[in-house]
Short mmCIF file of C-alpha atoms in Angstrom, two decimals:
data_model
loop_
_atom_site.label_atom_id
_atom_site.label_comp_id
_atom_site.label_asym_id
_atom_site.label_seq_id
_atom_site.Cartn_x
_atom_site.Cartn_y
_atom_site.Cartn_z
CA MET A 17 -35.68 229.77 29.51
CA GLU A 18 -35.42 233.44 28.53
CA LYS A 19 -31.89 234.72 27.82
CA ILE A 20 -31.23 238.46 27.60
CA LEU A 21 -28.78 239.62 24.93
CA LYS A 22 -26.87 242.90 24.80
CA PRO A 23 -25.91 243.34 21.11
CA MET A 24 -23.48 245.94 19.83
CA SER A 25 -24.65 249.39 18.81
CA GLY A 26 -25.90 249.54 15.24
CA PHE A 27 -24.54 253.01 14.44
CA LEU A 28 -20.97 251.83 13.91
CA ALA A 29 -22.21 248.88 11.83
CA LEU A 30 -24.34 251.27 9.76
CA VAL A 31 -21.34 253.52 9.02
CA ILE A 32 -19.22 250.51 8.03
CA ALA A 33 -22.00 249.12 5.83
CA LEU A 34 -22.49 252.43 4.04
CA ALA A 35 -18.73 252.76 3.57
CA VAL A 36 -18.49 249.27 2.09
CA ILE A 37 -21.40 249.92 -0.27
CA GLY A 38 -19.86 253.26 -1.24
CA GLY A 39 -16.55 251.53 -2.00
CA GLY A 40 -18.31 248.91 -4.08
CA ILE A 41 -20.15 251.55 -6.10
CA TYR A 42 -16.89 253.42 -6.64
CA LEU A 43 -15.25 250.26 -8.03
CA LEU A 44 -18.21 249.59 -10.30
CA VAL A 45 -18.19 253.14 -11.66
CA ASN A 46 -14.42 253.11 -12.29
CA ALA A 47 -14.08 249.48 -13.37
CA GLU A 48 -13.64 250.39 -17.08
CA GLY A 49 -14.30 246.82 -18.11
CA GLN A 50 -11.90 245.22 -15.65
CA VAL A 51 -13.36 241.97 -14.42
CA VAL A 52 -11.57 242.13 -11.07
CA SER A 53 -12.93 245.61 -10.32
CA LEU A 54 -16.44 244.61 -11.40
CA ALA A 55 -16.36 241.49 -9.25
CA GLY A 56 -14.91 243.41 -6.30
CA GLY A 57 -17.50 246.16 -6.60
CA ILE A 58 -20.39 243.69 -6.72
CA LEU A 59 -18.94 241.77 -3.79
CA LEU A 60 -18.58 244.93 -1.68
CA VAL A 61 -22.14 246.07 -2.45
CA LEU A 62 -23.53 242.66 -1.52
CA LEU A 63 -21.40 242.63 1.65
CA GLY A 64 -22.73 246.08 2.63
CA ILE A 65 -26.32 244.95 2.06
CA PHE A 66 -25.60 241.85 4.14
CA PHE A 67 -24.38 244.06 7.01
CA ILE A 68 -27.45 246.28 6.74
CA LYS A 69 -29.65 243.19 7.10
CA GLY A 70 -28.11 242.69 10.54
CA LEU A 71 -29.34 246.08 11.73
CA MET A 72 -32.53 246.18 13.77
CA ILE A 73 -34.48 248.99 15.43
CA ILE A 74 -36.27 248.22 18.69
CA GLN A 75 -38.94 250.69 19.78
CA PRO A 76 -39.45 251.58 23.49
CA ASN A 77 -41.20 248.80 25.44
CA HIS A 78 -40.70 246.30 22.62
CA SER A 79 -38.36 243.35 22.31
CA ARG A 80 -36.91 241.05 19.67
CA VAL A 81 -36.63 237.28 20.03
CA LEU A 82 -33.67 236.02 17.98
CA ASN A 83 -33.51 232.64 16.31
CA PHE A 84 -30.62 231.02 14.44
CA PHE A 85 -31.79 228.27 12.07
CA GLY A 86 -34.39 226.95 14.52
CA LYS A 87 -32.35 227.49 17.69
CA TYR A 88 -33.30 230.15 20.25
CA VAL A 89 -30.41 232.60 20.65
CA GLY A 90 -31.79 235.16 23.09
CA SER A 91 -34.01 238.19 23.51
CA VAL A 92 -33.14 241.87 23.19
CA LYS A 93 -35.21 244.15 25.45
CA ASP A 94 -33.20 247.38 25.13
CA ASN A 95 -34.48 249.99 22.71
CA GLY A 96 -32.46 251.66 19.97
CA LEU A 97 -30.44 250.64 16.89
CA PHE A 98 -28.47 247.40 17.23
CA PHE A 99 -26.41 245.07 15.07
CA VAL A 100 -26.73 241.29 15.28
CA ASN A 101 -25.73 238.38 13.12
CA PRO A 102 -27.46 238.99 9.77
CA LEU A 103 -28.38 235.30 9.65
CA TYR A 104 -30.54 235.63 12.76
CA SER A 105 -34.30 235.70 12.28
CA SER A 106 -36.21 237.89 14.73
CA HIS A 107 -39.70 238.07 16.15
CA ASN A 108 -41.07 241.32 17.56
CA ILE A 109 -42.97 241.13 20.89
CA SER A 110 -44.49 244.13 22.66
CA LEU A 111 -43.71 244.61 26.35
CA ARG A 112 -46.36 247.29 26.85
CA TYR A 113 -49.30 246.97 29.23
CA GLN A 114 -52.34 245.67 27.39
CA ASN A 115 -56.01 245.56 28.33
CA PHE A 116 -58.30 242.62 27.82
CA GLN A 117 -62.02 243.29 28.07
CA GLY A 118 -63.88 240.47 26.42
CA GLN A 119 -67.57 240.15 25.83
CA THR A 120 -69.92 239.84 28.79
CA LEU A 121 -70.27 236.15 29.60
CA LYS A 122 -73.54 234.48 30.54
CA VAL A 123 -72.94 231.67 33.04
CA ASN A 124 -74.60 230.00 36.02
CA ASP A 125 -73.38 230.86 39.49
CA LYS A 126 -72.80 228.33 42.28
CA MET A 127 -76.54 228.08 42.98
CA GLY A 128 -77.41 227.61 39.30
CA ASN A 129 -78.79 231.11 38.69
CA PRO A 130 -77.95 232.57 35.25
CA ILE A 131 -75.83 235.69 35.60
CA GLU A 132 -73.86 238.03 33.37
CA ILE A 133 -70.22 238.70 34.26
CA GLY A 134 -67.34 240.54 32.65
CA ALA A 135 -63.85 241.61 33.72
CA VAL A 136 -61.06 244.00 32.75
CA ILE A 137 -57.58 242.47 32.82
CA VAL A 138 -54.30 244.40 32.52
CA TRP A 139 -51.38 242.22 31.40
CA GLN A 140 -47.98 242.32 29.76
CA VAL A 141 -45.40 239.88 28.44
CA GLY A 142 -42.85 239.03 31.13
CA ASP A 143 -40.99 236.12 29.50
CA THR A 144 -40.47 236.57 25.76
CA TYR A 145 -39.21 233.00 25.26
CA LYS A 146 -42.42 231.48 26.64
CA ALA A 147 -44.61 233.94 24.73
CA ALA A 148 -42.84 233.14 21.45
CA TYR A 149 -42.27 229.40 21.70
CA GLN A 150 -44.42 227.78 24.40
CA VAL A 151 -47.82 228.77 22.95
CA ALA A 152 -49.01 229.05 19.38
CA ASN A 153 -50.34 232.61 19.76
CA TYR A 154 -49.93 234.28 23.12
CA ILE A 155 -52.66 236.90 22.49
CA ASP A 156 -55.25 234.23 21.67
CA TYR A 157 -54.00 232.27 24.68
CA VAL A 158 -54.62 235.25 26.97
CA ARG A 159 -58.13 235.72 25.55
CA THR A 160 -59.14 232.05 25.90
CA GLN A 161 -57.66 231.47 29.35
CA SER A 162 -59.06 234.75 30.69
CA GLU A 163 -62.59 233.80 29.68
CA ALA A 164 -62.10 230.35 31.23
CA ALA A 165 -60.91 231.92 34.50
CA ILE A 166 -63.89 234.29 34.63
CA ARG A 167 -66.30 231.40 34.04
CA HIS A 168 -64.63 229.34 36.76
CA LEU A 169 -64.89 232.27 39.19
CA ALA A 170 -68.61 232.67 38.44
CA VAL A 171 -69.47 229.02 39.09
CA SER A 172 -67.39 228.96 42.29
CA PHE A 173 -69.45 231.55 44.19
CA SER A 174 -73.06 232.60 44.57
CA TYR A 175 -74.22 235.89 43.13
CA ASP A 176 -75.41 237.08 46.55
CA SER A 177 -76.38 235.74 49.96
CA MET A 178 -80.13 235.54 49.26
CA GLU A 179 -79.71 232.16 47.60
CA ASP A 180 -76.81 230.94 49.74
CA GLU A 181 -77.22 232.30 53.27
CA GLN A 182 -74.25 230.26 54.54
CA ALA A 183 -71.82 231.68 51.97
CA GLU A 184 -68.78 233.37 53.47
CA MET A 185 -68.27 235.40 50.30
CA THR A 186 -70.39 236.16 47.25
CA LEU A 187 -69.65 237.73 43.90
CA ARG A 188 -71.64 240.87 44.68
CA ASP A 189 -70.18 241.67 48.09
CA GLY A 190 -66.74 240.03 47.66
CA GLY A 191 -65.16 243.22 46.31
CA GLU A 192 -61.38 243.15 46.40
CA ARG A 193 -61.30 239.54 47.60
CA VAL A 194 -63.06 238.38 44.43
CA ASN A 195 -60.69 240.44 42.29
CA LYS A 196 -57.72 238.95 44.13
CA ILE A 197 -58.96 235.39 43.52
CA LEU A 198 -59.43 236.17 39.82
CA GLU A 199 -55.94 237.68 39.61
CA GLU A 200 -54.34 234.64 41.26
CA GLU A 201 -56.12 232.21 38.94
CA LEU A 202 -55.16 234.23 35.86
CA THR A 203 -51.53 234.31 37.00
CA GLU A 204 -51.53 230.52 37.30
CA ARG A 205 -53.26 229.95 33.96
CA LEU A 206 -51.12 232.41 31.96
CA GLU A 207 -47.75 231.55 33.48
CA PRO A 208 -46.97 228.97 30.70
CA ALA A 209 -47.16 231.81 28.16
CA GLY A 210 -44.88 234.12 30.16
CA ILE A 211 -47.71 236.58 30.85
CA VAL A 212 -47.69 238.80 33.95
CA ILE A 213 -51.06 239.96 35.32
CA ARG A 214 -50.91 243.54 36.57
CA GLU A 215 -54.56 243.95 37.53
CA ALA A 216 -57.84 242.06 37.23
CA ARG A 217 -61.24 243.50 38.16
CA ILE A 218 -64.87 242.53 37.69
CA SER A 219 -66.35 245.20 35.41
CA HIS A 220 -69.90 243.87 34.97
CA LEU A 221 -72.04 241.71 37.25
CA ALA A 222 -75.80 241.26 37.01
CA TYR A 223 -78.53 238.67 36.89
CA ALA A 224 -79.44 237.46 33.40
CA PRO A 225 -82.42 239.35 31.88
CA GLU A 226 -84.79 236.36 32.17
CA ILE A 227 -84.61 236.34 35.98
CA ALA A 228 -83.57 239.92 36.71
CA GLY A 229 -87.17 241.08 37.28
CA ALA A 230 -88.00 238.25 39.66
CA MET A 231 -84.77 238.74 41.61
CA LEU A 232 -85.45 242.49 41.89
CA GLN A 233 -88.90 241.80 43.35
CA ARG A 234 -87.32 239.35 45.78
CA GLN A 235 -84.74 241.91 46.88
CA GLN A 236 -87.45 244.53 47.36
CA ALA A 237 -89.54 242.09 49.40
CA SER A 238 -86.56 241.21 51.57
CA ALA A 239 -85.87 244.90 52.15
CA ILE A 240 -89.50 245.54 53.12
CA VAL A 241 -89.50 242.61 55.55
CA ALA A 242 -86.24 243.77 57.12
CA ALA A 243 -87.63 247.31 57.51
CA ARG A 244 -90.84 245.98 59.07
CA ILE A 245 -88.84 243.94 61.57
CA LYS A 246 -86.96 247.06 62.65
CA ILE A 247 -90.21 249.04 62.93
CA VAL A 248 -91.88 246.37 65.08
CA GLU A 249 -88.82 246.04 67.32
CA GLY A 250 -88.78 249.80 67.84
CA ALA A 251 -92.54 249.97 68.44
CA VAL A 252 -92.45 247.21 71.06
CA GLY A 253 -89.68 249.04 72.90
CA MET A 254 -91.61 252.31 72.83
CA VAL A 255 -94.82 250.65 74.10
CA ASP A 256 -92.91 248.94 76.89
CA LEU A 257 -91.30 252.24 77.86
CA ALA A 258 -94.68 254.04 77.85
CA LEU A 259 -96.32 251.46 80.12
CA LYS A 260 -93.42 251.49 82.55
CA LYS A 261 -93.41 255.29 82.70
CA LEU A 262 -97.17 255.45 83.34
CA SER A 263 -96.87 252.87 86.08
CA SER A 264 -93.69 254.18 87.77
CA GLU A 265 -94.91 257.78 87.94
CA ASN A 266 -98.47 256.80 89.03
CA ILE A 267 -100.02 258.76 86.20
CA VAL A 268 -102.81 256.25 85.67
CA GLU A 269 -103.62 252.74 86.83
CA LEU A 270 -104.54 250.33 84.05
CA ASP A 271 -105.90 246.84 84.39
CA ASP A 272 -104.80 244.07 82.03
CA GLU A 273 -107.67 244.66 79.61
CA ARG A 274 -106.94 248.37 79.29
CA LYS A 275 -103.21 247.68 78.94
CA ALA A 276 -103.98 245.33 76.08
CA ALA A 277 -106.15 247.97 74.42
CA MET A 278 -103.47 250.61 74.88
CA VAL A 279 -100.79 248.29 73.48
CA SER A 280 -102.98 247.56 70.46
CA ASN A 281 -103.60 251.26 69.80
CA LEU A 282 -99.96 252.21 70.19
CA MET A 283 -98.81 249.39 67.88
CA VAL A 284 -101.29 250.53 65.22
CA VAL A 285 -100.06 254.11 65.52
CA LEU A 286 -96.36 253.23 65.52
CA CYS A 287 -96.43 250.50 62.85
CA GLY A 288 -99.01 252.00 60.50
CA GLU A 289 -97.87 253.29 57.10
CA LYS A 290 -100.11 256.35 57.39
CA ALA A 291 -100.49 258.87 60.19
CA ALA A 292 -103.19 257.90 62.71
CA THR A 293 -106.31 260.09 63.10
CA PRO A 294 -106.76 261.01 66.78
CA VAL A 295 -110.13 260.46 68.49
CA LEU A 296 -110.90 262.50 71.60
CA ASN A 297 -112.64 260.66 74.48
CA ALA A 298 -114.87 263.15 76.38
CA GLY A 299 -116.10 260.50 78.81
CA THR A 300 -114.37 258.33 81.36
CA LEU A 301 -111.61 255.84 80.65
CA TYR A 302 -114.17 252.99 80.55
CA GLN A 303 -116.69 254.68 78.27
#
């Protein structure tokens, strides 16, 4: 459990240490062979150096974890010059925001398709005790667990809905929901190391090169089919409207055979990729 310490200011301790060292040097210089003065001078100099060893400078957004002969004493998160027991050992831990952007991972999605995925993760140390003592190296721990979380996210969802039409969410269209799931899993995985996740986002998502071409052709084919369906639906509506207008306004009376011919011609004109070439009929309707 993290324990926050508020040590005394180091400026007063620094003045005292310098004064003690100065007094020791003065005794050494004026000892004139006296053993007591020599011993006192050496003792004062060593005492001043011992006090100076207890001084520590903590930069902004950094902390020090203090240890006394194998026992955790506490953590100092304030910045400035402080004085602590000179026998304490300390371990510096940064509290700044840090980015993790590992290499792009190649994994299989839920449907078994090879994909490439990468993420950007913003994190910082929240609990210095856990970061210092519960894991061997908290930076390596963040790197390993982050890659594991990204892999688990990739295999949990399909890349898109073409392969899994029943999927409620896919990696490609999940957006913020996918990022939220990744952030929650990272928070759970990194909690033992005292790491706080500030943001997690998918930065790269694509099919693997060996199937990217085939998947692109499939997407293009699906788009063409969808467009054709819309064109046919619109053409049928227009033909139906034309026949009803001709009939309701008594413009021309058509039997079933001529209606079928008219429907065929209109569908060719409306659904064709190129503009139709008109043909003028100078005879009767039946010639």
